[in-house]
Coordinates of N, CA, C and O in Angstrom, one line a residue:
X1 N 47.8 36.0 127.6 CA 48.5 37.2 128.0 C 48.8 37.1 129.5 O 48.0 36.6 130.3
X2 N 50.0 37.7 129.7 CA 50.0 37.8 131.1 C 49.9 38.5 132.1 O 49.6 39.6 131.6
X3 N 49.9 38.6 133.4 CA 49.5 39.4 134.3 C 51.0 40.8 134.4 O 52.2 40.8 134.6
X4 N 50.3 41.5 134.2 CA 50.9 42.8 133.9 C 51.6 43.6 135.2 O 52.6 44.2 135.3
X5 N 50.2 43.2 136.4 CA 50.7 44.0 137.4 C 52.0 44.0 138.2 O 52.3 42.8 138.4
X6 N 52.8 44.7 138.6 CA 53.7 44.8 139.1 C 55.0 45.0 138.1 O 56.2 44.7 138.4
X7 N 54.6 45.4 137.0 CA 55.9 45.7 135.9 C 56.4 47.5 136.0 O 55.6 48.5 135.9
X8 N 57.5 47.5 136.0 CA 58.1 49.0 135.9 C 58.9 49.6 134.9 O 59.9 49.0 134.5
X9 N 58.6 50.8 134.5 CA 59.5 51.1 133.2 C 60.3 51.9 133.6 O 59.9 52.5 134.6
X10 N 61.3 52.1 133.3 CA 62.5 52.9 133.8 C 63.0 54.0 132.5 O 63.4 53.4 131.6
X11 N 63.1 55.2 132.3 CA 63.6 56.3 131.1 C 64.6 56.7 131.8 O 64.7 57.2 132.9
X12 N 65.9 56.1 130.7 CA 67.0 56.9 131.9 C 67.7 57.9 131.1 O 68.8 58.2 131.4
X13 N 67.1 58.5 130.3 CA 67.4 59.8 129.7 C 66.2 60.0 128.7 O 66.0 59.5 127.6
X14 N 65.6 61.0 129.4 CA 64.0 61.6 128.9 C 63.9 62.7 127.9 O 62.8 63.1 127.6
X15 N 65.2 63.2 127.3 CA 65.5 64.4 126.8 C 66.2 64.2 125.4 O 67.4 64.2 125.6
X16 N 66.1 64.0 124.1 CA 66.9 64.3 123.0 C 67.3 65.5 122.6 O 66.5 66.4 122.7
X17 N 68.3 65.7 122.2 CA 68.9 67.0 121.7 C 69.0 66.9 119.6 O 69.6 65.9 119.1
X18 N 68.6 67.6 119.1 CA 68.9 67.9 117.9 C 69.9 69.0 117.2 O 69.8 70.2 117.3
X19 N 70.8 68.4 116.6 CA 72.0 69.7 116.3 C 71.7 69.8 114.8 O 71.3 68.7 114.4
X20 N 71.7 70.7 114.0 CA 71.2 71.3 112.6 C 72.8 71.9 112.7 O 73.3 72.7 113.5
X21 N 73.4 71.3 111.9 CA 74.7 71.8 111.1 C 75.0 73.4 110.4 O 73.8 73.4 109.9
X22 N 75.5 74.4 110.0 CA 75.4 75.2 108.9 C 76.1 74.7 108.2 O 76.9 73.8 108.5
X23 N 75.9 75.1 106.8 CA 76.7 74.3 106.0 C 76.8 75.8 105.0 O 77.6 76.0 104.1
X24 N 75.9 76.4 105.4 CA 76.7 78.1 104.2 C 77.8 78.7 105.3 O 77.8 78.8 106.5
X25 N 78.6 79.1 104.4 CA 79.2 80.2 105.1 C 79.3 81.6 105.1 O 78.8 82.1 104.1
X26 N 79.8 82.4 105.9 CA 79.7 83.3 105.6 C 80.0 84.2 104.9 O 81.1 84.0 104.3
X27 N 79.4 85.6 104.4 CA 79.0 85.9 102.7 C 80.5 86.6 102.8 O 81.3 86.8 103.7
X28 N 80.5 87.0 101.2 CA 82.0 87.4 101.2 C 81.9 89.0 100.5 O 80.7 89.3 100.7
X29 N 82.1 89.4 100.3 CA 82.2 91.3 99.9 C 82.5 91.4 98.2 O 81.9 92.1 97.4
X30 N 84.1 90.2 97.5 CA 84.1 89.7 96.4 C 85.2 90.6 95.8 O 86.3 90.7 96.2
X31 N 84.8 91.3 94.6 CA 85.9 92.5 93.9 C 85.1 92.9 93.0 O 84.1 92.5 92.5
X32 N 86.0 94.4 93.1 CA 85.1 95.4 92.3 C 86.4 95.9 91.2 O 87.6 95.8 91.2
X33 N 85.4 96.5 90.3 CA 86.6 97.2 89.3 C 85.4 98.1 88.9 O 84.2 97.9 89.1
X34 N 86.3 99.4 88.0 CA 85.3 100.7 87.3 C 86.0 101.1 86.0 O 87.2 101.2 85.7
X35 N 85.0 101.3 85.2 CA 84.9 101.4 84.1 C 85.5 102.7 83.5 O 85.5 103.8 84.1
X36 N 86.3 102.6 82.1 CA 86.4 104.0 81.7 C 85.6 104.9 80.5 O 84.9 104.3 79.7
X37 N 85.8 106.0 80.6 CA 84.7 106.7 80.1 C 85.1 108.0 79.0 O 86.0 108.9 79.2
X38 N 84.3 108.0 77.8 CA 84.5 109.2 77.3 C 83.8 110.0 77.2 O 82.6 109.6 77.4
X39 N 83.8 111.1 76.8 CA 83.2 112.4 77.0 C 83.3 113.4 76.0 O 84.5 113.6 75.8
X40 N 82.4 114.4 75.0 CA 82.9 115.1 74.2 C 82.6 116.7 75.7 O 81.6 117.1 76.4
X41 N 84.1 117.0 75.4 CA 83.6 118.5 76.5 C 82.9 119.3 76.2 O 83.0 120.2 77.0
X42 N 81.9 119.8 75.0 CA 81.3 120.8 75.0 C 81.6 122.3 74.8 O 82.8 122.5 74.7
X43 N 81.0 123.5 74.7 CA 81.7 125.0 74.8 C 81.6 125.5 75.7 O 82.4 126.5 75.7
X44 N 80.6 125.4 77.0 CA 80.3 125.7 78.1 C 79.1 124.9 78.9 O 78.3 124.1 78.5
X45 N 79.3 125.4 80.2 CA 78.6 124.8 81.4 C 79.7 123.4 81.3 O 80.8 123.1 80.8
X46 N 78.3 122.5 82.3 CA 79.3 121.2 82.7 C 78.3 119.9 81.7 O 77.2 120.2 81.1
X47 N 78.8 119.0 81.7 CA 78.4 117.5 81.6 C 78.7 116.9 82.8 O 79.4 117.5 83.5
X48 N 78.2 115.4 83.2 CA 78.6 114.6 83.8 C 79.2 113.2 82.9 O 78.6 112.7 81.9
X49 N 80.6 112.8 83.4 CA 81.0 111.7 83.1 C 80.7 110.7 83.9 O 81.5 110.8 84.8
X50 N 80.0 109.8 84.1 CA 79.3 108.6 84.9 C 80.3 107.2 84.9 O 80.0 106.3 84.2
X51 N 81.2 107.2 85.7 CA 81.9 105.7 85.8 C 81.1 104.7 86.6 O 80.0 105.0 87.2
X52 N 81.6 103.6 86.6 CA 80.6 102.4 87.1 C 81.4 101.5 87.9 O 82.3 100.7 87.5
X53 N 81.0 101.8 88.8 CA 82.0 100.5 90.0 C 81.4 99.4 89.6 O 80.5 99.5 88.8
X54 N 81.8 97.9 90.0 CA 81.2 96.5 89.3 C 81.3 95.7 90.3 O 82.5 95.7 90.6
X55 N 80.8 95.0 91.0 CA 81.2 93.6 92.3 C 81.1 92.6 91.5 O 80.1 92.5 90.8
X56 N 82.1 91.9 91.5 CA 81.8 90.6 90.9 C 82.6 89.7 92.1 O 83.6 90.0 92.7
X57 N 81.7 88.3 92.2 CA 81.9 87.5 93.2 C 81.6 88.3 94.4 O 82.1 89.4 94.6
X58 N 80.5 87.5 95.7 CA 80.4 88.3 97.0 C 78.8 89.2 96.9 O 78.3 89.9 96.1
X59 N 78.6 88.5 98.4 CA 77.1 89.7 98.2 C 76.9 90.8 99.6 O 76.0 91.6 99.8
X60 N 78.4 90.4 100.4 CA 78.7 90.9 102.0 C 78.5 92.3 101.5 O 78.4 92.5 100.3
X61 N 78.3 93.6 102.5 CA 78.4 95.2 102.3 C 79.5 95.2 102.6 O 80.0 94.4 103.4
X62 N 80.2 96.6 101.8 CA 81.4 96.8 102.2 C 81.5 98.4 101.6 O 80.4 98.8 101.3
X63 N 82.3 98.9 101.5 CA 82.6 100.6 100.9 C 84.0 100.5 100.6 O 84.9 100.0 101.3
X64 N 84.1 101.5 99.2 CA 85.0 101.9 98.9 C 85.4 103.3 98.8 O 84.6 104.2 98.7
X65 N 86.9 103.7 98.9 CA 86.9 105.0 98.9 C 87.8 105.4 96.9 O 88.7 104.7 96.4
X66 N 87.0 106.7 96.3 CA 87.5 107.0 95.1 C 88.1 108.6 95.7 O 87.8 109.2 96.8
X67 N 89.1 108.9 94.3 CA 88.9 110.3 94.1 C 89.5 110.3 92.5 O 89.2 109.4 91.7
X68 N 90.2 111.4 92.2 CA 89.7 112.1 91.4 C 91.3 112.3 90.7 O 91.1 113.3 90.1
X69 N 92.6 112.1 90.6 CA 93.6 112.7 90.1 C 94.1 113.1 88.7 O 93.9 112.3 87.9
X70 N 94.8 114.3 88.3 CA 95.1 114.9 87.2 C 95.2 113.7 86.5 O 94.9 112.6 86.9
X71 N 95.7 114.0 85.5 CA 96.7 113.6 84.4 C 96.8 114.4 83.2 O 97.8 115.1 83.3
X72 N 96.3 114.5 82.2 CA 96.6 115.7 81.4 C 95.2 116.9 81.4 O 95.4 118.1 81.2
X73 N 93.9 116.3 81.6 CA 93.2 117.1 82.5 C 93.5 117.4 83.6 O 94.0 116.7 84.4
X74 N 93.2 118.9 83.9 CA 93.6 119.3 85.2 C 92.5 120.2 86.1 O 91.7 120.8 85.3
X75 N 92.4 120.3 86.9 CA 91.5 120.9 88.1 C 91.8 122.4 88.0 O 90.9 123.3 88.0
X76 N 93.2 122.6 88.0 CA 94.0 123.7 88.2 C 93.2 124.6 86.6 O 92.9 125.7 86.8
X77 N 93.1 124.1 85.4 CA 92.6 124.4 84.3 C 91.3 124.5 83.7 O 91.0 125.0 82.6
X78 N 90.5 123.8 84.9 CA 89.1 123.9 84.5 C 88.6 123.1 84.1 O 87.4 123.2 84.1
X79 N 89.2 121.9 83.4 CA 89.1 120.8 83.1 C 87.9 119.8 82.9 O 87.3 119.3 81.9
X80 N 87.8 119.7 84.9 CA 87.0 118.8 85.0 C 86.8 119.3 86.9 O 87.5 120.2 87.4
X81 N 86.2 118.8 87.4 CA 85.6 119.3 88.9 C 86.5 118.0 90.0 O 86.2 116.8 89.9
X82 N 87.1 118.3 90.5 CA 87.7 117.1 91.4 C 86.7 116.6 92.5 O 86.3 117.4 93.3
X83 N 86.4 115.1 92.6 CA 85.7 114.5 93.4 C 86.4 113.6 94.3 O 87.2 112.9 93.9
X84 N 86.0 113.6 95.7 CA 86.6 112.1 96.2 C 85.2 111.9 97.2 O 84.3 112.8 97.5
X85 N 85.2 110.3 97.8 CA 84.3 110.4 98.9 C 84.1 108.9 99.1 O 85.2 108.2 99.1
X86 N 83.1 108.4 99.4 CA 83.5 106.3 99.5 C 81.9 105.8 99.2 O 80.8 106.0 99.8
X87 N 82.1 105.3 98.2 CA 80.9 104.7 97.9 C 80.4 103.2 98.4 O 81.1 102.2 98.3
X88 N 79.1 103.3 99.0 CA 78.4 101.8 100.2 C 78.1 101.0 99.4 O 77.6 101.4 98.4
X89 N 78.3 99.9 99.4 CA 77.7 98.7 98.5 C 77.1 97.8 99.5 O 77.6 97.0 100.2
X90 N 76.2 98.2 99.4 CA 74.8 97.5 100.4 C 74.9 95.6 100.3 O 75.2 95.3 99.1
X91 N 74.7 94.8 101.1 CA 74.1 93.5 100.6 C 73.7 93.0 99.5 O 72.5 93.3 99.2
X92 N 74.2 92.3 98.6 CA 73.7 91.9 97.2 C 73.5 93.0 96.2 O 72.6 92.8 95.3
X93 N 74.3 94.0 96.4 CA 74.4 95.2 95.7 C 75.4 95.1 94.6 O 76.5 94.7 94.7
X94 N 74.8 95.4 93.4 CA 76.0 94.9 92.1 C 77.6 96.2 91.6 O 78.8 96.3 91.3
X95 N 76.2 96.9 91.9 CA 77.5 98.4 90.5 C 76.6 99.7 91.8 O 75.7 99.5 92.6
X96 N 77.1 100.4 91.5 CA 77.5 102.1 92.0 C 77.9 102.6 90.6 O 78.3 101.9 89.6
X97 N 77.6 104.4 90.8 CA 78.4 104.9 90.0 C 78.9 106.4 90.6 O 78.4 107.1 91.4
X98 N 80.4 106.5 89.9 CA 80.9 107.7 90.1 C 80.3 109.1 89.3 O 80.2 109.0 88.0
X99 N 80.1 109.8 89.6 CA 79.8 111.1 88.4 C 80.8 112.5 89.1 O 80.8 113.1 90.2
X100 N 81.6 112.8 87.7 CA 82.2 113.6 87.6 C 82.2 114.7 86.7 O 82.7 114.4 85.6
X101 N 81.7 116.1 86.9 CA 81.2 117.6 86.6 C 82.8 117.6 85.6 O 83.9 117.7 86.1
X102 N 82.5 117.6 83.9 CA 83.2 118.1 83.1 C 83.3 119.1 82.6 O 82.4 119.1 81.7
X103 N 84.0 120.5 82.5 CA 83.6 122.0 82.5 C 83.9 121.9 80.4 O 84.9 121.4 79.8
X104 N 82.9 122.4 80.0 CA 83.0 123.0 78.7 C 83.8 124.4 78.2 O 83.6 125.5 78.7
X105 N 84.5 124.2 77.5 CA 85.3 125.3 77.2 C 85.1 125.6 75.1 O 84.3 125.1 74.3
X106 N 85.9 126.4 75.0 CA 85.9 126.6 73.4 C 87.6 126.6 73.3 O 88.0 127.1 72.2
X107 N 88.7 126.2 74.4 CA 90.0 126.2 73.8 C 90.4 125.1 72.9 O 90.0 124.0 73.0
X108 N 91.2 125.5 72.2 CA 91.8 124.4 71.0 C 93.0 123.9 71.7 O 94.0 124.6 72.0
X109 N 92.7 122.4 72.1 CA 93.4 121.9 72.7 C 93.3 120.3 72.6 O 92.2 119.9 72.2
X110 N 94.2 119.4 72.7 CA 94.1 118.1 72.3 C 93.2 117.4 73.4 O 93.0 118.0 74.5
X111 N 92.8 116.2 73.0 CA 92.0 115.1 74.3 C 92.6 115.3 75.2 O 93.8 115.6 75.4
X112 N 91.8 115.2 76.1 CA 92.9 115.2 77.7 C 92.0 113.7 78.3 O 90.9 113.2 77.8
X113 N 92.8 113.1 79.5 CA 92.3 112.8 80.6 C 92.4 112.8 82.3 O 93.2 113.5 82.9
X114 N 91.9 112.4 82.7 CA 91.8 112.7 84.3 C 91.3 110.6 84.5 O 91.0 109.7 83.8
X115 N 91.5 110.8 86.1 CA 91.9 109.2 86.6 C 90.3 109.9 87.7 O 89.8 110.9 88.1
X116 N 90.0 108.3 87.8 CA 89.3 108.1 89.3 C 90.5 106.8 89.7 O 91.1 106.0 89.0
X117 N 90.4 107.0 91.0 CA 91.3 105.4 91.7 C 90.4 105.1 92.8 O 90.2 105.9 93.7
X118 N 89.9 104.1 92.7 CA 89.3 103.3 93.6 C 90.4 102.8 95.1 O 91.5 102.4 94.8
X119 N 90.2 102.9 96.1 CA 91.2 102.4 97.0 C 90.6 102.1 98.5 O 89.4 102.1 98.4
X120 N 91.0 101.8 99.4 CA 90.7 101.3 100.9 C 89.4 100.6 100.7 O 88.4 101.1 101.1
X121 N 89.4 99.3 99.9 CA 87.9 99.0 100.3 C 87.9 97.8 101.7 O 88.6 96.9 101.9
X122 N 87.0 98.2 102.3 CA 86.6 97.3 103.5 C 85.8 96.2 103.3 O 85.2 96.0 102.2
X123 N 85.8 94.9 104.9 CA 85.0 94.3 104.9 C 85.6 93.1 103.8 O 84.8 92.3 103.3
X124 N 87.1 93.2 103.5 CA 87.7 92.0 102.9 C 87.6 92.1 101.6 O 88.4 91.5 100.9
X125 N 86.3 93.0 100.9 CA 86.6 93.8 98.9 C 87.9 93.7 98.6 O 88.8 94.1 99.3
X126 N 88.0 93.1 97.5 CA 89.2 93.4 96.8 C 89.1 94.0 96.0 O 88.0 94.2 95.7
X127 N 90.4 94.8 94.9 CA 90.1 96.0 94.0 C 90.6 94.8 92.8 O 91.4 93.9 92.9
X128 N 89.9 95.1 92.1 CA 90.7 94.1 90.5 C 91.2 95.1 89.7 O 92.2 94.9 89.1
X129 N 90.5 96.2 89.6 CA 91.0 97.1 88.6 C 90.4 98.5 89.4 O 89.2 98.7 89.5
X130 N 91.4 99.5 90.0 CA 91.4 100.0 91.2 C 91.2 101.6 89.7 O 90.5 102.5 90.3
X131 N 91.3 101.9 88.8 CA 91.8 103.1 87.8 C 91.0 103.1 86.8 O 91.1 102.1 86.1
X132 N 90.1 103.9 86.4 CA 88.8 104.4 85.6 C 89.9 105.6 85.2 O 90.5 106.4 86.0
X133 N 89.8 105.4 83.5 CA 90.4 106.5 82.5 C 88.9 107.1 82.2 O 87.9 106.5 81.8
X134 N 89.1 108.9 82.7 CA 88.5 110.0 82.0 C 88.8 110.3 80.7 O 89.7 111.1 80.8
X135 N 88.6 110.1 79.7 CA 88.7 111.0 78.3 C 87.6 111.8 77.5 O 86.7 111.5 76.8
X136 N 88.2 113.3 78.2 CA 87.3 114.4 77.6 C 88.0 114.6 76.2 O 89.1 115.1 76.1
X137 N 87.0 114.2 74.9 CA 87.7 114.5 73.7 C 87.4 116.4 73.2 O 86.3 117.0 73.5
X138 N 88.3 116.9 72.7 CA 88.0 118.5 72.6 C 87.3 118.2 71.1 O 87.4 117.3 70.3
X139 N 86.2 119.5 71.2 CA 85.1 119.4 69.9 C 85.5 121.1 69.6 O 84.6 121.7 69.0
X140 N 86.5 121.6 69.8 CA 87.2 122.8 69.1 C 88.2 122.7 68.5 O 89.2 122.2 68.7
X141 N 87.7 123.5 67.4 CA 88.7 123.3 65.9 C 90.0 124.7 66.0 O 89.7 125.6 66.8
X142 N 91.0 124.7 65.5 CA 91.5 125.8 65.1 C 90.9 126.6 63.8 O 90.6 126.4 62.6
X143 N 90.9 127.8 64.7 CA 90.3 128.7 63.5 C 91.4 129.2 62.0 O 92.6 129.4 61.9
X144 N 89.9 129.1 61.0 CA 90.7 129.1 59.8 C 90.5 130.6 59.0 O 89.7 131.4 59.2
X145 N 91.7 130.6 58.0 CA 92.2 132.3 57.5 C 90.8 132.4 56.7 O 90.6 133.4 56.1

């Protein structure tokens, strides 16, 4: 072996850097649609009709806004209770539900329905099926001689 003394080592760059890539990206919000719903209306007081928002694809938060419009049920008739407002779909949040106050009556009258519409969803949601059919079927008969 040889004589060692007088040897010098030189580091001419003393520092490594490590880069870690991402490779997920960022989450996505996905699409929602809501279900439709029947109902027998009753003779009085209310029921709730329960629709179901749905996310499919996406686990991002985002909100949607519903309401509530005629169609052969009406507000004006007692029908059914008009709702609107915007439902949060938290992080990896699947379904919500709408509930809507159906008024019981005793008039002899055919099935009716009433609409929810799903609309303005944020945070990049898309609507797949934006229209939830209400059908309150009538459980009054015409009276007989």
């Amino acid at each position: 072996m040889g004589d060692r003394a007088g040897c010098q080592v030189l580091i001419s760059d003393g520092q490594g850097v490590g880069t870690i890539t991402n490779d997920d990206g960022a989450a996505t919000a996905g699409s929602v649609s809501i279900s439709d719903v029947t109902i027998s209306e009753g003779d009085s007081g209310t029921k709730m009709a329960t629709f179901t928002v749905t996310r499919s694809g996406g686990t991002a938060a985002f909100d949607v806004n519903f309401a509530t419009p005629d169609a052969t049920a009406t507000v004006a008739d007692s029908d059914y209770v008009a709702a609107s407002n915007t439902l949060h779909f938290a992080a990896n949040q699947n379904t919500q539900t709408i509930s809507v106050a159906i008024n019981g009556d005793t008039k002899v009258e055919a099935n009716e329905t009433f609409n929810v519409v799903l609309s303005n969803a944020t945070n990049g949601a898309t609507i797949s099926d934006s229209h939830g059919v209400g059908t309150i079927t009538n459980d009054d008969g015409a009276p007989t001689a």
